PDB file of C-alpha atoms in Angstrom:
ATOM      1  CA  MET A   1     -37.809  -6.893 -23.308  1.00 45.00           C
ATOM      2  CA  GLU A   2     -35.711  -4.501 -25.267  1.00 45.00           C
ATOM      3  CA  GLU A   3     -32.007  -4.201 -23.919  1.00 47.00           C
ATOM      4  CA  ILE A   4     -30.714  -0.633 -24.083  1.00 51.00           C
ATOM      5  CA  PRO A   5     -27.952   0.020 -26.823  1.00 50.00           C
ATOM      6  CA  SER A   6     -25.974   1.974 -24.365  1.00 51.00           C
ATOM      7  CA  ALA A   7     -25.859  -1.070 -21.630  1.00 49.00           C
ATOM      8  CA  LYS A   8     -24.117  -3.253 -24.056  1.00 55.00           C
ATOM      9  CA  SER A   9     -20.655  -4.073 -23.009  1.00 62.00           C
ATOM     10  CA  GLU A  10     -17.846  -2.784 -24.531  1.00 72.00           C
ATOM     11  CA  THR A  11     -15.094  -4.765 -25.659  1.00 78.00           C
ATOM     12  CA  PHE A  12     -11.575  -2.917 -24.637  1.00 80.00           C
ATOM     13  CA  SER A  13      -8.301  -3.990 -26.218  1.00 84.00           C
ATOM     14  CA  SER A  14      -5.155  -4.109 -23.931  1.00 83.00           C
ATOM     15  CA  ALA A  15      -4.042  -0.339 -24.746  1.00 87.00           C
ATOM     16  CA  ASP A  16      -7.380   0.839 -23.388  1.00 88.00           C
ATOM     17  CA  ARG A  17      -7.111  -1.390 -20.482  1.00 87.00           C
ATOM     18  CA  ILE A  18      -3.645   0.079 -19.760  1.00 90.00           C
ATOM     19  CA  ARG A  19      -4.584   3.521 -20.464  1.00 93.00           C
ATOM     20  CA  GLN A  20      -7.697   3.378 -18.027  1.00 92.00           C
ATOM     21  CA  LEU A  21      -4.949   1.910 -15.061  1.00 92.00           C
ATOM     22  CA  ASN A  22      -3.066   5.125 -16.230  1.00 94.00           C
ATOM     23  CA  ASP A  23      -6.074   7.148 -15.629  1.00 94.00           C
ATOM     24  CA  ILE A  24      -6.583   5.495 -12.147  1.00 94.00           C
ATOM     25  CA  ASP A  25      -2.831   5.840 -11.267  1.00 94.00           C
ATOM     26  CA  LYS A  26      -3.030   9.759 -11.839  1.00 95.00           C
ATOM     27  CA  ASP A  27      -6.383   9.984  -9.923  1.00 95.00           C
ATOM     28  CA  VAL A  28      -4.355   7.911  -6.756  1.00 95.00           C
ATOM     29  CA  ALA A  29      -2.258  10.896  -6.712  1.00 95.00           C
ATOM     30  CA  LYS A  30      -5.038  13.365  -6.493  1.00 96.00           C
ATOM     31  CA  LEU A  31      -6.282  11.229  -3.914  1.00 95.00           C
ATOM     32  CA  VAL A  32      -3.068  11.437  -2.352  1.00 96.00           C
ATOM     33  CA  ASN A  33      -3.026  15.338  -2.826  1.00 96.00           C
ATOM     34  CA  SER A  34      -6.402  16.072  -1.795  1.00 95.00           C
ATOM     35  CA  ALA A  35      -5.838  13.968   1.486  1.00 95.00           C
ATOM     36  CA  GLY A  36      -3.193  16.332   2.106  1.00 94.00           C
ATOM     37  CA  LEU A  37      -5.391  19.271   1.422  1.00 94.00           C
ATOM     38  CA  ALA A  38      -7.608  18.097   4.372  1.00 93.00           C
ATOM     39  CA  ILE A  39      -5.206  17.425   6.686  1.00 93.00           C
ATOM     40  CA  GLN A  40      -3.604  20.910   6.111  1.00 92.00           C
ATOM     41  CA  ALA A  41      -7.039  22.310   6.737  1.00 90.00           C
ATOM     42  CA  LEU A  42      -6.810  20.816  10.360  1.00 89.00           C
ATOM     43  CA  ALA A  43      -3.149  21.716  10.706  1.00 88.00           C
ATOM     44  CA  ASN A  44      -2.917  24.124  13.149  1.00 81.00           C
ATOM     45  CA  ASP A  45       0.564  25.475  11.387  1.00 75.00           C
ATOM     46  CA  LYS A  46       2.334  29.222  11.653  1.00 70.00           C
ATOM     47  CA  SER A  47       1.472  29.454   7.836  1.00 64.00           C
ATOM     48  CA  SER A  48      -2.201  29.161   7.961  1.00 57.00           C
ATOM     49  CA  ALA A  49      -2.024  31.330  10.955  1.00 56.00           C
ATOM     50  CA  ALA A  50      -0.150  34.359   9.107  1.00 56.00           C
ATOM     51  CA  SER A  51      -2.347  33.987   6.016  1.00 63.00           C
ATOM     52  CA  GLY A  52      -5.110  34.999   8.215  1.00 64.00           C
ATOM     53  CA  SER A  53      -7.437  31.940   7.366  1.00 76.00           C
ATOM     54  CA  SER A  54     -10.961  32.000   9.446  1.00 87.00           C
ATOM     55  CA  ILE A  55     -12.057  28.999  10.917  1.00 89.00           C
ATOM     56  CA  GLU A  56     -14.932  29.037   8.854  1.00 92.00           C
ATOM     57  CA  GLU A  57     -12.743  28.930   5.804  1.00 91.00           C
ATOM     58  CA  ARG A  58     -10.579  26.001   7.350  1.00 91.00           C
ATOM     59  CA  LYS A  59     -13.901  24.561   7.633  1.00 92.00           C
ATOM     60  CA  ALA A  60     -15.133  24.736   4.062  1.00 94.00           C
ATOM     61  CA  ALA A  61     -11.656  23.734   2.963  1.00 93.00           C
ATOM     62  CA  PHE A  62     -11.436  20.898   4.858  1.00 94.00           C
ATOM     63  CA  LYS A  63     -15.471  19.824   3.610  1.00 95.00           C
ATOM     64  CA  THR A  64     -14.186  20.439  -0.111  1.00 96.00           C
ATOM     65  CA  ALA A  65     -10.733  18.442   0.468  1.00 95.00           C
ATOM     66  CA  THR A  66     -12.724  15.774   1.794  1.00 95.00           C
ATOM     67  CA  SER A  67     -15.545  15.318  -0.681  1.00 95.00           C
ATOM     68  CA  GLN A  68     -13.055  15.239  -3.499  1.00 96.00           C
ATOM     69  CA  TYR A  69     -11.540  12.431  -1.582  1.00 95.00           C
ATOM     70  CA  PHE A  70     -14.256  10.747  -1.348  1.00 95.00           C
ATOM     71  CA  ALA A  71     -15.198  11.260  -4.777  1.00 95.00           C
ATOM     72  CA  LEU A  72     -12.239  10.269  -6.030  1.00 95.00           C
ATOM     73  CA  LEU A  73     -11.719   7.281  -3.743  1.00 95.00           C
ATOM     74  CA  SER A  74     -15.437   5.812  -4.757  1.00 94.00           C
ATOM     75  CA  SER A  75     -14.470   6.182  -8.547  1.00 94.00           C
ATOM     76  CA  ILE A  76     -10.813   4.570  -8.257  1.00 94.00           C
ATOM     77  CA  ASP A  77     -12.726   1.590  -6.251  1.00 94.00           C
ATOM     78  CA  VAL A  78     -15.729   1.285  -8.999  1.00 93.00           C
ATOM     79  CA  ARG A  79     -12.808   1.360 -11.925  1.00 93.00           C
ATOM     80  CA  LEU A  80     -10.560  -1.111 -10.370  1.00 92.00           C
ATOM     81  CA  ARG A  81     -12.956  -3.605  -9.726  1.00 91.00           C
ATOM     82  CA  ARG A  82     -13.972  -3.053 -13.488  1.00 90.00           C
ATOM     83  CA  GLN A  83     -10.314  -3.871 -14.012  1.00 89.00           C
ATOM     84  CA  VAL A  84     -10.445  -6.875 -12.129  1.00 88.00           C
ATOM     85  CA  TYR A  85     -13.522  -7.839 -13.593  1.00 86.00           C
ATOM     86  CA  ALA A  86     -12.014  -8.091 -17.305  1.00 85.00           C
ATOM     87  CA  LEU A  87      -9.313  -9.863 -16.071  1.00 84.00           C
ATOM     88  CA  GLU A  88     -11.431 -12.632 -14.772  1.00 84.00           C
ATOM     89  CA  GLU A  89     -13.416 -12.429 -17.760  1.00 83.00           C
ATOM     90  CA  ALA A  90      -9.981 -12.792 -19.881  1.00 80.00           C
ATOM     91  CA  GLY A  91      -9.280 -16.093 -18.368  1.00 81.00           C
ATOM     92  CA  ILE A  92      -6.377 -14.510 -15.940  1.00 81.00           C
ATOM     93  CA  LEU A  93      -7.793 -14.302 -12.982  1.00 77.00           C
ATOM     94  CA  ASP A  94      -9.723 -16.696 -11.697  1.00 78.00           C
ATOM     95  CA  ALA A  95     -13.145 -15.410 -10.095  1.00 70.00           C
ATOM     96  CA  GLU A  96     -12.995 -16.876  -6.793  1.00 63.00           C
ATOM     97  CA  SER A  97      -8.837 -16.408  -6.240  1.00 52.00           C
ATOM     98  CA  VAL A  98      -9.247 -13.407  -3.971  1.00 52.00           C
ATOM     99  CA  ALA A  99     -11.409 -14.942  -0.407  1.00 43.00           C
ATOM    100  CA  ALA A 100     -13.357 -12.344   1.472  1.00 43.00           C
ATOM    101  CA  SER A 101     -10.749 -12.365   3.866  1.00 42.00           C
ATOM    102  CA  GLY A 102      -8.607 -10.422   0.399  1.00 51.00           C
ATOM    103  CA  SER A 103      -6.011 -13.414   1.004  1.00 49.00           C
ATOM    104  CA  PHE A 104      -5.002 -15.940  -2.036  1.00 47.00           C
ATOM    105  CA  ARG A 105      -6.231 -19.586  -1.988  1.00 44.00           C
ATOM    106  CA  GLY A 106      -2.363 -20.180  -2.741  1.00 45.00           C
ATOM    107  CA  ASP A 107      -1.684 -19.200   0.634  1.00 46.00           C
ATOM    108  CA  ALA A 108      -2.378 -22.490   1.721  1.00 44.00           C
ATOM    109  CA  ALA A 109      -0.871 -24.124  -0.643  1.00 44.00           C
ATOM    110  CA  VAL A 110       2.907 -22.697  -0.071  1.00 43.00           C
ATOM    111  CA  GLY A 111       4.669 -26.100  -0.181  1.00 43.00           C
ATOM    112  CA  THR A 112       3.754 -26.368  -3.799  1.00 42.00           C
ATOM    113  CA  ALA A 113       6.252 -24.805  -5.901  1.00 42.00           C
ATOM    114  CA  GLY A 114       5.117 -24.292  -9.568  1.00 42.00           C
ATOM    115  CA  SER A 115       1.449 -24.238  -9.477  1.00 42.00           C
ATOM    116  CA  THR A 116      -0.831 -24.795 -12.727  1.00 42.00           C
ATOM    117  CA  ALA A 117      -3.709 -22.413 -13.597  1.00 40.00           C
ATOM    118  CA  ALA A 118      -6.698 -24.588 -14.032  1.00 42.00           C
ATOM    119  CA  GLY A 119      -6.517 -27.141 -17.094  1.00 43.00           C
ATOM    120  CA  GLY A 120      -3.314 -25.932 -17.645  1.00 44.00           C
ATOM    121  CA  SER A 121       0.578 -26.570 -17.179  1.00 43.00           C
ATOM    122  CA  GLY A 122       3.522 -24.005 -15.813  1.00 45.00           C
ATOM    123  CA  THR A 123       2.775 -20.784 -14.237  1.00 47.00           C
ATOM    124  CA  ALA A 124       0.306 -18.189 -15.245  1.00 54.00           C
ATOM    125  CA  ALA A 125      -0.649 -14.341 -14.641  1.00 56.00           C
ATOM    126  CA  GLY A 126      -2.615 -14.482 -11.453  1.00 59.00           C
ATOM    127  CA  VAL A 127      -1.958 -17.798 -10.161  1.00 64.00           C
ATOM    128  CA  PHE A 128      -0.128 -17.402  -6.606  1.00 66.00           C
ATOM    129  CA  ASN A 129       3.429 -18.056  -7.015  1.00 69.00           C
ATOM    130  CA  PRO A 130       5.304 -19.232  -3.938  1.00 66.00           C
ATOM    131  CA  LEU A 131       8.327 -17.642  -5.041  1.00 67.00           C
ATOM    132  CA  GLU A 132       6.578 -14.102  -5.752  1.00 69.00           C
ATOM    133  CA  ILE A 133       9.502 -12.085  -3.881  1.00 68.00           C
ATOM    134  CA  SER A 134       6.719  -9.372  -2.607  1.00 68.00           C
ATOM    135  CA  TRP A 135       5.272 -12.711  -0.924  1.00 67.00           C
ATOM    136  CA  LEU A 136       8.629 -13.925   0.561  1.00 67.00           C
ATOM    137  CA  ASN A 137       9.706 -10.056   1.718  1.00 66.00           C
ATOM    138  CA  SER A 138       6.209  -9.680   3.489  1.00 66.00           C
ATOM    139  CA  ARG A 139       7.137 -13.209   5.511  1.00 67.00           C
ATOM    140  CA  LYS A 140      10.149 -12.346   6.515  1.00 67.00           C
ATOM    141  CA  ASP A 141      10.171 -11.045   9.921  1.00 67.00           C
ATOM    142  CA  THR A 142      13.647 -10.370  10.580  1.00 74.00           C
ATOM    143  CA  VAL A 143      13.828  -6.554  10.381  1.00 70.00           C
ATOM    144  CA  GLY A 144      13.011  -6.401  13.982  1.00 74.00           C
ATOM    145  CA  LYS A 145      15.444  -8.802  14.975  1.00 80.00           C
ATOM    146  CA  ASP A 146      17.926  -7.226  13.208  1.00 82.00           C
ATOM    147  CA  LYS A 147      17.041  -3.511  15.056  1.00 85.00           C
ATOM    148  CA  GLU A 148      16.923  -5.314  18.155  1.00 87.00           C
ATOM    149  CA  ALA A 149      20.876  -7.043  17.703  1.00 88.00           C
ATOM    150  CA  GLU A 150      21.956  -3.769  16.659  1.00 91.00           C
ATOM    151  CA  SER A 151      20.543  -1.937  19.428  1.00 91.00           C
ATOM    152  CA  TRP A 152      22.177  -4.403  21.919  1.00 93.00           C
ATOM    153  CA  ALA A 153      25.847  -4.027  20.347  1.00 93.00           C
ATOM    154  CA  THR A 154      25.364  -0.228  20.750  1.00 93.00           C
ATOM    155  CA  THR A 155      24.485  -0.676  24.360  1.00 94.00           C
ATOM    156  CA  ARG A 156      27.112  -2.996  24.825  1.00 94.00           C
ATOM    157  CA  GLU A 157      29.665  -0.719  23.485  1.00 94.00           C
ATOM    158  CA  LEU A 158      28.445   2.330  25.559  1.00 92.00           C
ATOM    159  CA  VAL A 159      28.804   0.279  28.603  1.00 93.00           C
ATOM    160  CA  LYS A 160      32.277  -0.912  27.995  1.00 93.00           C
ATOM    161  CA  ARG A 161      33.047   2.615  26.645  1.00 93.00           C
ATOM    162  CA  LEU A 162      31.577   3.756  29.963  1.00 91.00           C
ATOM    163  CA  ARG A 163      33.235   0.990  32.149  1.00 91.00           C
ATOM    164  CA  ASP A 164      36.406   1.835  30.851  1.00 90.00           C
ATOM    165  CA  GLN A 165      36.281   5.436  31.435  1.00 88.00           C
ATOM    166  CA  ASN A 166      35.098   4.813  35.118  1.00 84.00           C
ATOM    167  CA  HIS A 167      38.326   2.393  35.554  1.00 80.00           C
ATOM    168  CA  ASP A 168      40.443   4.932  33.906  1.00 79.00           C
ATOM    169  CA  GLU A 169      39.131   7.858  36.492  1.00 76.00           C
ATOM    170  CA  GLU A 170      39.500   5.464  39.117  1.00 74.00           C
ATOM    171  CA  LYS A 171      43.481   4.766  38.685  1.00 73.00           C
ATOM    172  CA  MET A 172      43.624   8.638  38.202  1.00 72.00           C
ATOM    173  CA  ASP A 173      42.479   8.652  41.963  1.00 67.00           C
ATOM    174  CA  THR A 174      44.728   5.847  43.053  1.00 69.00           C
ATOM    175  CA  ASP A 175      48.264   7.660  41.728  1.00 61.00           C
TER     176      ASP A 175
END
């Protein structure tokens, strides 16, 4: 069987890959915009009522916006998968580095500082780094505790102020 010439795999340079990622980035902005248009078509705000748009017009606008949304979403998904495959082929990312659950293999090896690439030494792009700032921030669970402590401090201050105010009023009544 002969191979179809258009089915041959093209080799892309780093600049081409960066341009493709830039195009994906622009489409993500369009994706968010189309989601906003779909939500706007469903919204019952005063500006849409003033413009006199009928239910049918709003349905059509919603249908158009959601069609565009899902088309862009599918396109972005396919192109991002191609980028991942290209990274795997280049040896930058291990083919099995992302498990079916979506977590990195390195999550289990948190205690190992300085993970090494397969067969190499040191750290490489695509290898889990236990000191990765985004990974550390995602595991820091003090925001809720800090907010709770702040709320308790504010409450204590309010109670103290009310108690002092009541105490002052009682003094005035007894005088």
